[in-house]
Amino acid sequence: MKLSYLLIASLLVITFATCKHEPSYKITGNIIDTTTKPTLVNDSICFNTQILPLIKASCAQTGCHDAITREEGIVLDSYNGIKALGTRDLMKYINLSYGKVMPPLPQPRLDAASKALLNKWIGEGAKNRICTPTVCDTVNVKYTTHIAPIMNIYCKGCHNTSNAGGAVNLDNYTSTKTCTTTGKMICTITTNGCAIMPKGGPSLSKCDIRKIQIWAATDCPQ
Ligand code: HEC
C-alpha cells in the first residue's frame, strides 16, 4: 500500500517537473535558443507604422532584399515577405554578432532601440497589426523628440555614414538639419519635383510631413 502511494507521488512529481510553460526565446550573449516559440504578450506594436518602414529602410534597399535584387530569394518589403523569411531567422540575423549578421558590413548594425522594437514585435507574435494614428503631436517640435524617430524608422537605413544615398546622411542632427535647410528634405517627402522619399514608398504620413515642415519653419531646433 505505502509503496503504491510512493509510486503515484513520484509519478506526479515527474509529470509536473517536465510540464513546462512555453518559454520565450532565450538570448544569452551570442546564443539564441530558437527551439522554442516566443511567448505572446500584449499587442502593442503596429506593423505598418513601426516595423515595415524600419525593415524596408534597413533590409529592402536596392542591392539587398528589395523586389528587384531578391538577394538569396529573400524579399523584405511586405508582411508576407518578412513572414516567409520566418521570425526565427529574422531573430538570428538581427541579434547575433557572428556568422551571417544582417545588415551586412559596411551597413551599420541596427541600433539597440530598433533591435528591441523588432524583438518585441516578434515576441507579440509578429502580427500584421495596422494602426492609424489619430492624434498628431506637433507641440514643441524638436529633433530628438519628433524628427530623429521619423528618420530612424523611415530614412536612416539608406542615409547613414556608410550608405549615404544621394550623398545625404540622416543619422545625426547636423546633417539632418543641413538637408532640411537646403530645402531638399521637404522637397523629397512632399514629392515636389525631387526624388521621391522614402525611396520605394509609401510616403510619410501627413502627420510626419507636418512635423518636418514645422521643424523646418522653426529653424530646426535640436
Ligand atoms: C530604400 C532606401 C531609401 C530610403 C528608405 C530613403 N532614401 Fe532617400 N535616397 C535614396 C537614394 C538611393 C537616393 C539617391 C537618389 C535616388 O537614387 O533616387 C536618395 C536621395 C535622397 C535625397 C537627395 C535628393 C536630391 O534631390 O538630392 C534626400 C533629401 C533624401 N533621399 C531624403 C530621404 C528621406 C527624408 C527619407 C526618409 C523619409 C529617405 N530619403 C528614405 C534611398 C533611400
PDB file of C-alpha atoms and ligand atoms in Angstrom:
ATOM      1  CA  MET A   1       0.000   0.000   0.000  1.00  0.00           C
ATOM      2  CA  LYS A   2       2.634   2.509   1.085  1.00  0.00           C
ATOM      3  CA  LEU A   3       4.751   1.607  -1.900  1.00  0.00           C
ATOM      4  CA  SER A   4       1.958   2.353  -4.386  1.00  0.00           C
ATOM      5  CA  TYR A   5       1.333   5.797  -2.769  1.00  0.00           C
ATOM      6  CA  LEU A   6       5.000   6.498  -3.121  1.00  0.00           C
ATOM      7  CA  LEU A   7       4.909   5.435  -6.734  1.00  0.00           C
ATOM      8  CA  ILE A   8       1.921   7.704  -7.549  1.00  0.00           C
ATOM      9  CA  ALA A   9       3.511  10.601  -5.691  1.00  0.00           C
ATOM     10  CA  SER A  10       6.763  10.307  -7.571  1.00  0.00           C
ATOM     11  CA  LEU A  11       4.922   9.979 -10.895  1.00  0.00           C
ATOM     12  CA  LEU A  12       3.082  13.217 -10.136  1.00  0.00           C
ATOM     13  CA  VAL A  13       6.352  14.991  -9.329  1.00  0.00           C
ATOM     14  CA  ILE A  14       7.880  13.836 -12.595  1.00  0.00           C
ATOM     15  CA  THR A  15       4.797  14.878 -14.590  1.00  0.00           C
ATOM     16  CA  PHE A  16       4.764  18.396 -13.150  1.00  0.00           C
ATOM     17  CA  ALA A  17       8.514  18.834 -13.394  1.00  0.00           C
ATOM     18  CA  THR A  18       8.513  18.039 -17.105  1.00  0.00           C
ATOM     19  CA  CYS A  19       5.395  20.047 -17.938  1.00  0.00           C
ATOM     20  CA  LYS A  20       6.921  23.384 -18.937  1.00  0.00           C
ATOM     21  CA  HIS A  21       5.089  26.548 -19.890  1.00  0.00           C
ATOM     22  CA  GLU A  22       6.040  27.727 -23.355  1.00  0.00           C
ATOM     23  CA  PRO A  23       9.032  29.978 -22.703  1.00  0.00           C
ATOM     24  CA  SER A  24      10.145  32.946 -24.794  1.00  0.00           C
ATOM     25  CA  TYR A  25      13.285  32.895 -26.929  1.00  0.00           C
ATOM     26  CA  LYS A  26      16.313  32.897 -24.689  1.00  0.00           C
ATOM     27  CA  ILE A  27      19.107  35.253 -25.691  1.00  0.00           C
ATOM     28  CA  THR A  28      22.342  34.693 -23.780  1.00  0.00           C
ATOM     29  CA  GLY A  29      25.232  36.713 -25.178  1.00  0.00           C
ATOM     30  CA  ASN A  30      25.585  35.490 -28.742  1.00  0.00           C
ATOM     31  CA  ILE A  31      23.379  32.455 -28.356  1.00  0.00           C
ATOM     32  CA  ILE A  32      19.674  32.440 -29.116  1.00  0.00           C
ATOM     33  CA  ASP A  33      17.621  29.445 -28.203  1.00  0.00           C
ATOM     34  CA  THR A  34      15.260  29.326 -31.172  1.00  0.00           C
ATOM     35  CA  THR A  35      13.967  25.867 -30.407  1.00  0.00           C
ATOM     36  CA  THR A  36      11.061  27.337 -28.505  1.00  0.00           C
ATOM     37  CA  LYS A  37       8.318  29.667 -29.615  1.00  0.00           C
ATOM     38  CA  PRO A  38       8.131  33.189 -28.203  1.00  0.00           C
ATOM     39  CA  THR A  39       5.545  33.915 -25.528  1.00  0.00           C
ATOM     40  CA  LEU A  40       2.638  36.007 -26.678  1.00  0.00           C
ATOM     41  CA  VAL A  41       2.258  39.235 -24.772  1.00  0.00           C
ATOM     42  CA  ASN A  42       0.110  42.321 -25.351  1.00  0.00           C
ATOM     43  CA  ASP A  43      -0.399  43.676 -28.841  1.00  0.00           C
ATOM     44  CA  SER A  44       1.376  46.984 -28.708  1.00  0.00           C
ATOM     45  CA  ILE A  45       3.448  47.187 -31.876  1.00  0.00           C
ATOM     46  CA  CYS A  46       1.979  48.432 -35.146  1.00  0.00           C
ATOM     47  CA  PHE A  47       3.333  46.596 -38.164  1.00  0.00           C
ATOM     48  CA  ASN A  48       2.528  49.270 -40.741  1.00  0.00           C
ATOM     49  CA  THR A  49       3.915  52.261 -38.878  1.00  0.00           C
ATOM     50  CA  GLN A  50       6.741  50.793 -36.766  1.00  0.00           C
ATOM     51  CA  ILE A  51       8.039  47.554 -38.271  1.00  0.00           C
ATOM     52  CA  LEU A  52       7.654  47.624 -42.057  1.00  0.00           C
ATOM     53  CA  PRO A  53       9.307  51.023 -42.627  1.00  0.00           C
ATOM     54  CA  LEU A  54      12.226  50.032 -40.369  1.00  0.00           C
ATOM     55  CA  ILE A  55      12.790  46.688 -42.128  1.00  0.00           C
ATOM     56  CA  LYS A  56      12.355  48.272 -45.555  1.00  0.00           C
ATOM     57  CA  ALA A  57      14.912  51.001 -44.918  1.00  0.00           C
ATOM     58  CA  SER A  58      17.385  48.595 -43.261  1.00  0.00           C
ATOM     59  CA  CYS A  59      16.999  45.483 -45.417  1.00  0.00           C
ATOM     60  CA  ALA A  60      14.966  46.130 -48.579  1.00  0.00           C
ATOM     61  CA  GLN A  61      17.094  48.798 -50.210  1.00  0.00           C
ATOM     62  CA  THR A  62      18.452  48.383 -53.762  1.00  0.00           C
ATOM     63  CA  GLY A  63      21.059  45.619 -53.935  1.00  0.00           C
ATOM     64  CA  CYS A  64      19.641  43.817 -50.917  1.00  0.00           C
ATOM     65  CA  HIS A  65      16.240  42.302 -50.197  1.00  0.00           C
ATOM     66  CA  ASP A  66      14.115  44.511 -52.466  1.00  0.00           C
ATOM     67  CA  ALA A  67      11.740  43.052 -55.059  1.00  0.00           C
ATOM     68  CA  ILE A  68      14.335  43.512 -57.828  1.00  0.00           C
ATOM     69  CA  THR A  69      17.570  42.242 -56.239  1.00  0.00           C
ATOM     70  CA  ARG A  70      15.924  39.481 -54.171  1.00  0.00           C
ATOM     71  CA  GLU A  71      19.240  38.589 -52.503  1.00  0.00           C
ATOM     72  CA  GLU A  72      19.124  34.844 -51.753  1.00  0.00           C
ATOM     73  CA  GLY A  73      15.490  34.860 -52.832  1.00  0.00           C
ATOM     74  CA  ILE A  74      14.515  36.907 -49.784  1.00  0.00           C
ATOM     75  CA  VAL A  75      12.280  39.954 -50.308  1.00  0.00           C
ATOM     76  CA  LEU A  76      11.609  42.016 -47.202  1.00  0.00           C
ATOM     77  CA  ASP A  77       9.313  44.745 -48.487  1.00  0.00           C
ATOM     78  CA  SER A  78       5.999  43.360 -47.248  1.00  0.00           C
ATOM     79  CA  TYR A  79       4.437  41.486 -44.355  1.00  0.00           C
ATOM     80  CA  ASN A  80       4.264  38.264 -46.380  1.00  0.00           C
ATOM     81  CA  GLY A  81       7.900  38.547 -47.425  1.00  0.00           C
ATOM     82  CA  ILE A  82       9.016  39.037 -43.839  1.00  0.00           C
ATOM     83  CA  LYS A  83       6.836  36.166 -42.634  1.00  0.00           C
ATOM     84  CA  ALA A  84       8.236  33.961 -45.419  1.00  0.00           C
ATOM     85  CA  LEU A  85      11.747  34.503 -44.063  1.00  0.00           C
ATOM     86  CA  GLY A  86      10.431  33.386 -40.705  1.00  0.00           C
ATOM     87  CA  THR A  87      10.683  35.235 -37.441  1.00  0.00           C
ATOM     88  CA  ARG A  88      13.221  32.762 -36.066  1.00  0.00           C
ATOM     89  CA  ASP A  89      15.657  33.576 -38.867  1.00  0.00           C
ATOM     90  CA  LEU A  90      14.900  37.272 -38.503  1.00  0.00           C
ATOM     91  CA  MET A  91      15.713  36.982 -34.793  1.00  0.00           C
ATOM     92  CA  LYS A  92      19.029  35.302 -35.552  1.00  0.00           C
ATOM     93  CA  TYR A  93      20.119  37.837 -38.124  1.00  0.00           C
ATOM     94  CA  ILE A  94      19.290  40.869 -36.058  1.00  0.00           C
ATOM     95  CA  ASN A  95      20.598  39.647 -32.725  1.00  0.00           C
ATOM     96  CA  LEU A  96      23.703  37.566 -33.320  1.00  0.00           C
ATOM     97  CA  SER A  97      27.069  39.214 -33.726  1.00  0.00           C
ATOM     98  CA  TYR A  98      28.807  36.393 -35.572  1.00  0.00           C
ATOM     99  CA  GLY A  99      28.279  34.430 -38.789  1.00  0.00           C
ATOM    100  CA  LYS A 100      25.667  35.888 -41.112  1.00  0.00           C
ATOM    101  CA  VAL A 101      24.992  39.208 -39.445  1.00  0.00           C
ATOM    102  CA  MET A 102      22.401  41.469 -41.049  1.00  0.00           C
ATOM    103  CA  PRO A 103      22.513  44.107 -42.335  1.00  0.00           C
ATOM    104  CA  PRO A 104      25.966  43.070 -43.644  1.00  0.00           C
ATOM    105  CA  LEU A 105      29.005  45.341 -43.432  1.00  0.00           C
ATOM    106  CA  PRO A 106      29.628  48.134 -44.373  1.00  0.00           C
ATOM    107  CA  GLN A 107      25.985  48.753 -43.433  1.00  0.00           C
ATOM    108  CA  PRO A 108      25.651  49.869 -39.828  1.00  0.00           C
ATOM    109  CA  ARG A 109      24.228  47.396 -37.315  1.00  0.00           C
ATOM    110  CA  LEU A 110      20.676  48.030 -36.213  1.00  0.00           C
ATOM    111  CA  ASP A 111      20.769  50.199 -33.118  1.00  0.00           C
ATOM    112  CA  ALA A 112      19.629  48.890 -29.735  1.00  0.00           C
ATOM    113  CA  ALA A 113      16.240  50.617 -29.924  1.00  0.00           C
ATOM    114  CA  SER A 114      15.457  49.135 -33.357  1.00  0.00           C
ATOM    115  CA  LYS A 115      16.520  45.658 -32.221  1.00  0.00           C
ATOM    116  CA  ALA A 116      14.402  45.941 -29.091  1.00  0.00           C
ATOM    117  CA  LEU A 117      11.403  47.003 -31.184  1.00  0.00           C
ATOM    118  CA  LEU A 118      11.799  44.080 -33.604  1.00  0.00           C
ATOM    119  CA  ASN A 119      12.296  41.601 -30.772  1.00  0.00           C
ATOM    120  CA  LYS A 120       9.217  42.918 -29.028  1.00  0.00           C
ATOM    121  CA  TRP A 121       7.164  42.621 -32.219  1.00  0.00           C
ATOM    122  CA  ILE A 122       8.313  39.016 -32.666  1.00  0.00           C
ATOM    123  CA  GLY A 123       7.540  38.371 -29.003  1.00  0.00           C
ATOM    124  CA  GLU A 124       4.000  39.578 -29.631  1.00  0.00           C
ATOM    125  CA  GLY A 125       3.601  37.011 -32.383  1.00  0.00           C
ATOM    126  CA  ALA A 126       4.879  39.084 -35.347  1.00  0.00           C
ATOM    127  CA  LYS A 127       1.372  40.203 -36.246  1.00  0.00           C
ATOM    128  CA  ASN A 128       0.238  42.346 -39.140  1.00  0.00           C
ATOM    129  CA  ARG A 129      -1.298  44.908 -36.810  1.00  0.00           C
ATOM    130  CA  ILE A 130      -2.366  48.017 -38.716  1.00  0.00           C
ATOM    131  CA  CYS A 131      -2.600  51.313 -36.856  1.00  0.00           C
ATOM    132  CA  THR A 132      -3.910  54.668 -37.933  1.00  0.00           C
ATOM    133  CA  PRO A 133      -2.520  57.468 -35.810  1.00  0.00           C
ATOM    134  CA  THR A 134      -5.314  59.647 -34.503  1.00  0.00           C
ATOM    135  CA  VAL A 135      -3.507  62.453 -32.726  1.00  0.00           C
ATOM    136  CA  CYS A 136      -0.615  64.282 -34.351  1.00  0.00           C
ATOM    137  CA  ASP A 137       1.804  65.699 -31.794  1.00  0.00           C
ATOM    138  CA  THR A 138       3.108  68.947 -33.263  1.00  0.00           C
ATOM    139  CA  VAL A 139       3.738  70.721 -29.965  1.00  0.00           C
ATOM    140  CA  ASN A 140       7.294  71.964 -29.468  1.00  0.00           C
ATOM    141  CA  VAL A 141       8.723  70.013 -32.418  1.00  0.00           C
ATOM    142  CA  LYS A 142      12.394  69.175 -31.829  1.00  0.00           C
ATOM    143  CA  TYR A 143      14.995  66.936 -33.447  1.00  0.00           C
ATOM    144  CA  THR A 144      15.378  64.495 -30.559  1.00  0.00           C
ATOM    145  CA  THR A 145      11.694  64.086 -29.724  1.00  0.00           C
ATOM    146  CA  HIS A 146       9.991  64.373 -33.112  1.00  0.00           C
ATOM    147  CA  ILE A 147      12.382  64.235 -36.054  1.00  0.00           C
ATOM    148  CA  ALA A 148      15.030  61.625 -35.139  1.00  0.00           C
ATOM    149  CA  PRO A 149      12.371  58.917 -34.540  1.00  0.00           C
ATOM    150  CA  ILE A 150      10.967  59.534 -38.054  1.00  0.00           C
ATOM    151  CA  MET A 151      14.454  59.464 -39.618  1.00  0.00           C
ATOM    152  CA  ASN A 152      15.372  56.284 -37.704  1.00  0.00           C
ATOM    153  CA  ILE A 153      12.376  54.360 -38.960  1.00  0.00           C
ATOM    154  CA  TYR A 154      11.969  55.684 -42.485  1.00  0.00           C
ATOM    155  CA  CYS A 155      15.286  57.074 -43.695  1.00  0.00           C
ATOM    156  CA  LYS A 156      18.405  56.107 -41.733  1.00  0.00           C
ATOM    157  CA  GLY A 157      18.779  52.638 -43.271  1.00  0.00           C
ATOM    158  CA  CYS A 158      19.580  54.254 -46.653  1.00  0.00           C
ATOM    159  CA  HIS A 159      21.064  57.505 -45.369  1.00  0.00           C
ATOM    160  CA  ASN A 160      23.932  56.894 -42.953  1.00  0.00           C
ATOM    161  CA  THR A 161      27.714  57.268 -42.874  1.00  0.00           C
ATOM    162  CA  SER A 162      28.444  54.017 -44.711  1.00  0.00           C
ATOM    163  CA  ASN A 163      25.425  54.124 -47.014  1.00  0.00           C
ATOM    164  CA  ALA A 164      24.561  57.708 -47.892  1.00  0.00           C
ATOM    165  CA  GLY A 165      22.016  57.512 -50.721  1.00  0.00           C
ATOM    166  CA  GLY A 166      22.315  60.665 -52.861  1.00  0.00           C
ATOM    167  CA  ALA A 167      25.226  61.732 -50.569  1.00  0.00           C
ATOM    168  CA  VAL A 168      22.647  62.510 -47.881  1.00  0.00           C
ATOM    169  CA  ASN A 169      23.247  61.410 -44.287  1.00  0.00           C
ATOM    170  CA  LEU A 170      20.230  61.458 -41.957  1.00  0.00           C
ATOM    171  CA  ASP A 171      21.627  59.719 -38.879  1.00  0.00           C
ATOM    172  CA  ASN A 172      22.557  62.814 -36.878  1.00  0.00           C
ATOM    173  CA  TYR A 173      21.263  66.281 -36.026  1.00  0.00           C
ATOM    174  CA  THR A 174      23.728  68.378 -38.032  1.00  0.00           C
ATOM    175  CA  SER A 175      23.355  66.623 -41.369  1.00  0.00           C
ATOM    176  CA  THR A 176      19.588  66.246 -40.992  1.00  0.00           C
ATOM    177  CA  LYS A 177      19.392  69.985 -40.345  1.00  0.00           C
ATOM    178  CA  THR A 178      21.565  70.733 -43.385  1.00  0.00           C
ATOM    179  CA  CYS A 179      19.391  68.528 -45.576  1.00  0.00           C
ATOM    180  CA  THR A 180      16.337  70.384 -44.293  1.00  0.00           C
ATOM    181  CA  THR A 181      17.602  73.964 -44.524  1.00  0.00           C
ATOM    182  CA  THR A 182      18.704  73.408 -48.121  1.00  0.00           C
ATOM    183  CA  GLY A 183      15.078  72.522 -48.885  1.00  0.00           C
ATOM    184  CA  LYS A 184      15.940  69.003 -50.105  1.00  0.00           C
ATOM    185  CA  MET A 185      14.184  67.242 -47.243  1.00  0.00           C
ATOM    186  CA  ILE A 186      10.764  68.847 -47.732  1.00  0.00           C
ATOM    187  CA  CYS A 187      11.089  68.582 -51.498  1.00  0.00           C
ATOM    188  CA  THR A 188      11.640  64.803 -51.365  1.00  0.00           C
ATOM    189  CA  ILE A 189       8.947  63.972 -48.804  1.00  0.00           C
ATOM    190  CA  THR A 190       6.283  66.113 -50.480  1.00  0.00           C
ATOM    191  CA  THR A 191       7.044  64.701 -53.943  1.00  0.00           C
ATOM    192  CA  ASN A 192       7.665  68.190 -55.148  1.00  0.00           C
ATOM    193  CA  GLY A 193       9.835  67.654 -58.195  1.00  0.00           C
ATOM    194  CA  CYS A 194      12.693  65.867 -56.341  1.00  0.00           C
ATOM    195  CA  ALA A 195      13.481  62.171 -55.969  1.00  0.00           C
ATOM    196  CA  ILE A 196      10.519  60.769 -54.022  1.00  0.00           C
ATOM    197  CA  MET A 197      11.375  59.626 -50.479  1.00  0.00           C
ATOM    198  CA  PRO A 198      11.242  57.225 -48.735  1.00  0.00           C
ATOM    199  CA  LYS A 199      12.536  55.558 -51.910  1.00  0.00           C
ATOM    200  CA  GLY A 200      10.213  52.711 -52.828  1.00  0.00           C
ATOM    201  CA  GLY A 201       7.411  54.363 -50.783  1.00  0.00           C
ATOM    202  CA  PRO A 202       4.832  54.625 -49.375  1.00  0.00           C
ATOM    203  CA  SER A 203       5.204  58.294 -48.499  1.00  0.00           C
ATOM    204  CA  LEU A 204       5.385  59.527 -44.910  1.00  0.00           C
ATOM    205  CA  SER A 205       2.100  60.105 -43.097  1.00  0.00           C
ATOM    206  CA  LYS A 206       0.573  63.583 -43.237  1.00  0.00           C
ATOM    207  CA  CYS A 207       1.412  63.895 -39.557  1.00  0.00           C
ATOM    208  CA  ASP A 208       5.116  63.137 -40.038  1.00  0.00           C
ATOM    209  CA  ILE A 209       5.326  65.501 -43.015  1.00  0.00           C
ATOM    210  CA  ARG A 210       3.644  68.198 -40.919  1.00  0.00           C
ATOM    211  CA  LYS A 211       6.184  67.691 -38.093  1.00  0.00           C
ATOM    212  CA  ILE A 212       9.101  68.033 -40.502  1.00  0.00           C
ATOM    213  CA  GLN A 213       7.547  71.142 -42.083  1.00  0.00           C
ATOM    214  CA  ILE A 214       7.070  72.745 -38.667  1.00  0.00           C
ATOM    215  CA  TRP A 215      10.628  71.797 -37.684  1.00  0.00           C
ATOM    216  CA  ALA A 216      11.979  73.384 -40.881  1.00  0.00           C
ATOM    217  CA  ALA A 217       9.900  76.530 -40.362  1.00  0.00           C
ATOM    218  CA  THR A 218      11.129  76.968 -36.783  1.00  0.00           C
ATOM    219  CA  ASP A 219      14.844  76.760 -37.688  1.00  0.00           C
ATOM    220  CA  CYS A 220      15.321  73.078 -36.814  1.00  0.00           C
ATOM    221  CA  PRO A 221      15.608  73.067 -33.007  1.00  0.00           C
ATOM    222  CA  GLN A 222      17.666  70.264 -31.502  1.00  0.00           C
TER     223      GLN A 222
HETATM  224  C1  HEC B   1      15.363  52.363 -49.613  1.00  0.00           C
HETATM  225  C2  HEC B   1      16.378  53.377 -49.498  1.00  0.00           C
HETATM  226  C3  HEC B   1      15.984  54.779 -49.164  1.00  0.00           C
HETATM  227  C4  HEC B   1      15.117  55.204 -48.185  1.00  0.00           C
HETATM  228  C5  HEC B   1      14.298  54.363 -47.225  1.00  0.00           C
HETATM  229  C6  HEC B   1      15.172  56.648 -48.220  1.00  0.00           C
HETATM  230  N1  HEC B   1      16.025  57.066 -49.186  1.00  0.00           N
HETATM  231 FE1  HEC B   1      16.452  58.988 -49.672  1.00  0.00          FE
HETATM  232  N2  HEC B   1      17.621  58.384 -51.213  1.00  0.00           N
HETATM  233  C7  HEC B   1      17.921  57.082 -51.511  1.00  0.00           C
HETATM  234  C8  HEC B   1      18.762  57.036 -52.703  1.00  0.00           C
HETATM  235  C9  HEC B   1      19.330  55.782 -53.337  1.00  0.00           C
HETATM  236  C10 HEC B   1      18.961  58.384 -53.102  1.00  0.00           C
HETATM  237  C11 HEC B   1      19.736  58.899 -54.319  1.00  0.00           C
HETATM  238  C12 HEC B   1      18.776  59.377 -55.381  1.00  0.00           C
HETATM  239  C13 HEC B   1      17.985  58.243 -55.974  1.00  0.00           C
HETATM  240  O1  HEC B   1      18.527  57.154 -56.252  1.00  0.00           O
HETATM  241  O2  HEC B   1      16.757  58.411 -56.149  1.00  0.00           O
HETATM  242  C14 HEC B   1      18.250  59.201 -52.131  1.00  0.00           C
HETATM  243  C15 HEC B   1      18.208  60.579 -52.167  1.00  0.00           C
HETATM  244  C16 HEC B   1      17.674  61.371 -51.176  1.00  0.00           C
HETATM  245  C17 HEC B   1      17.789  62.816 -51.103  1.00  0.00           C
HETATM  246  C18 HEC B   1      18.520  63.692 -52.080  1.00  0.00           C
HETATM  247  C19 HEC B   1      17.571  64.112 -53.164  1.00  0.00           C
HETATM  248  C20 HEC B   1      18.185  65.100 -54.099  1.00  0.00           C
HETATM  249  O3  HEC B   1      17.418  65.547 -54.958  1.00  0.00           O
HETATM  250  O4  HEC B   1      19.370  65.398 -53.970  1.00  0.00           O
HETATM  251  C21 HEC B   1      17.119  63.223 -49.974  1.00  0.00           C
HETATM  252  C22 HEC B   1      16.964  64.641 -49.457  1.00  0.00           C
HETATM  253  C23 HEC B   1      16.566  62.046 -49.358  1.00  0.00           C
HETATM  254  N3  HEC B   1      16.912  60.930 -50.098  1.00  0.00           N
HETATM  255  C24 HEC B   1      15.809  62.050 -48.207  1.00  0.00           C
HETATM  256  C25 HEC B   1      15.213  60.920 -47.661  1.00  0.00           C
HETATM  257  C26 HEC B   1      14.325  60.963 -46.526  1.00  0.00           C
HETATM  258  C27 HEC B   1      13.919  62.224 -45.798  1.00  0.00           C
HETATM  259  C28 HEC B   1      13.939  59.687 -46.294  1.00  0.00           C
HETATM  260  C29 HEC B   1      13.001  59.202 -45.224  1.00  0.00           C
HETATM  261  C30 HEC B   1      11.711  59.837 -45.172  1.00  0.00           C
HETATM  262  C31 HEC B   1      14.593  58.831 -47.274  1.00  0.00           C
HETATM  263  N4  HEC B   1      15.350  59.624 -48.095  1.00  0.00           N
HETATM  264  C32 HEC B   1      14.447  57.443 -47.345  1.00  0.00           C
HETATM  265  C33 HEC B   1      17.481  55.957 -50.834  1.00  0.00           C
HETATM  266  C34 HEC B   1      16.546  55.975 -49.816  1.00  0.00           C
END
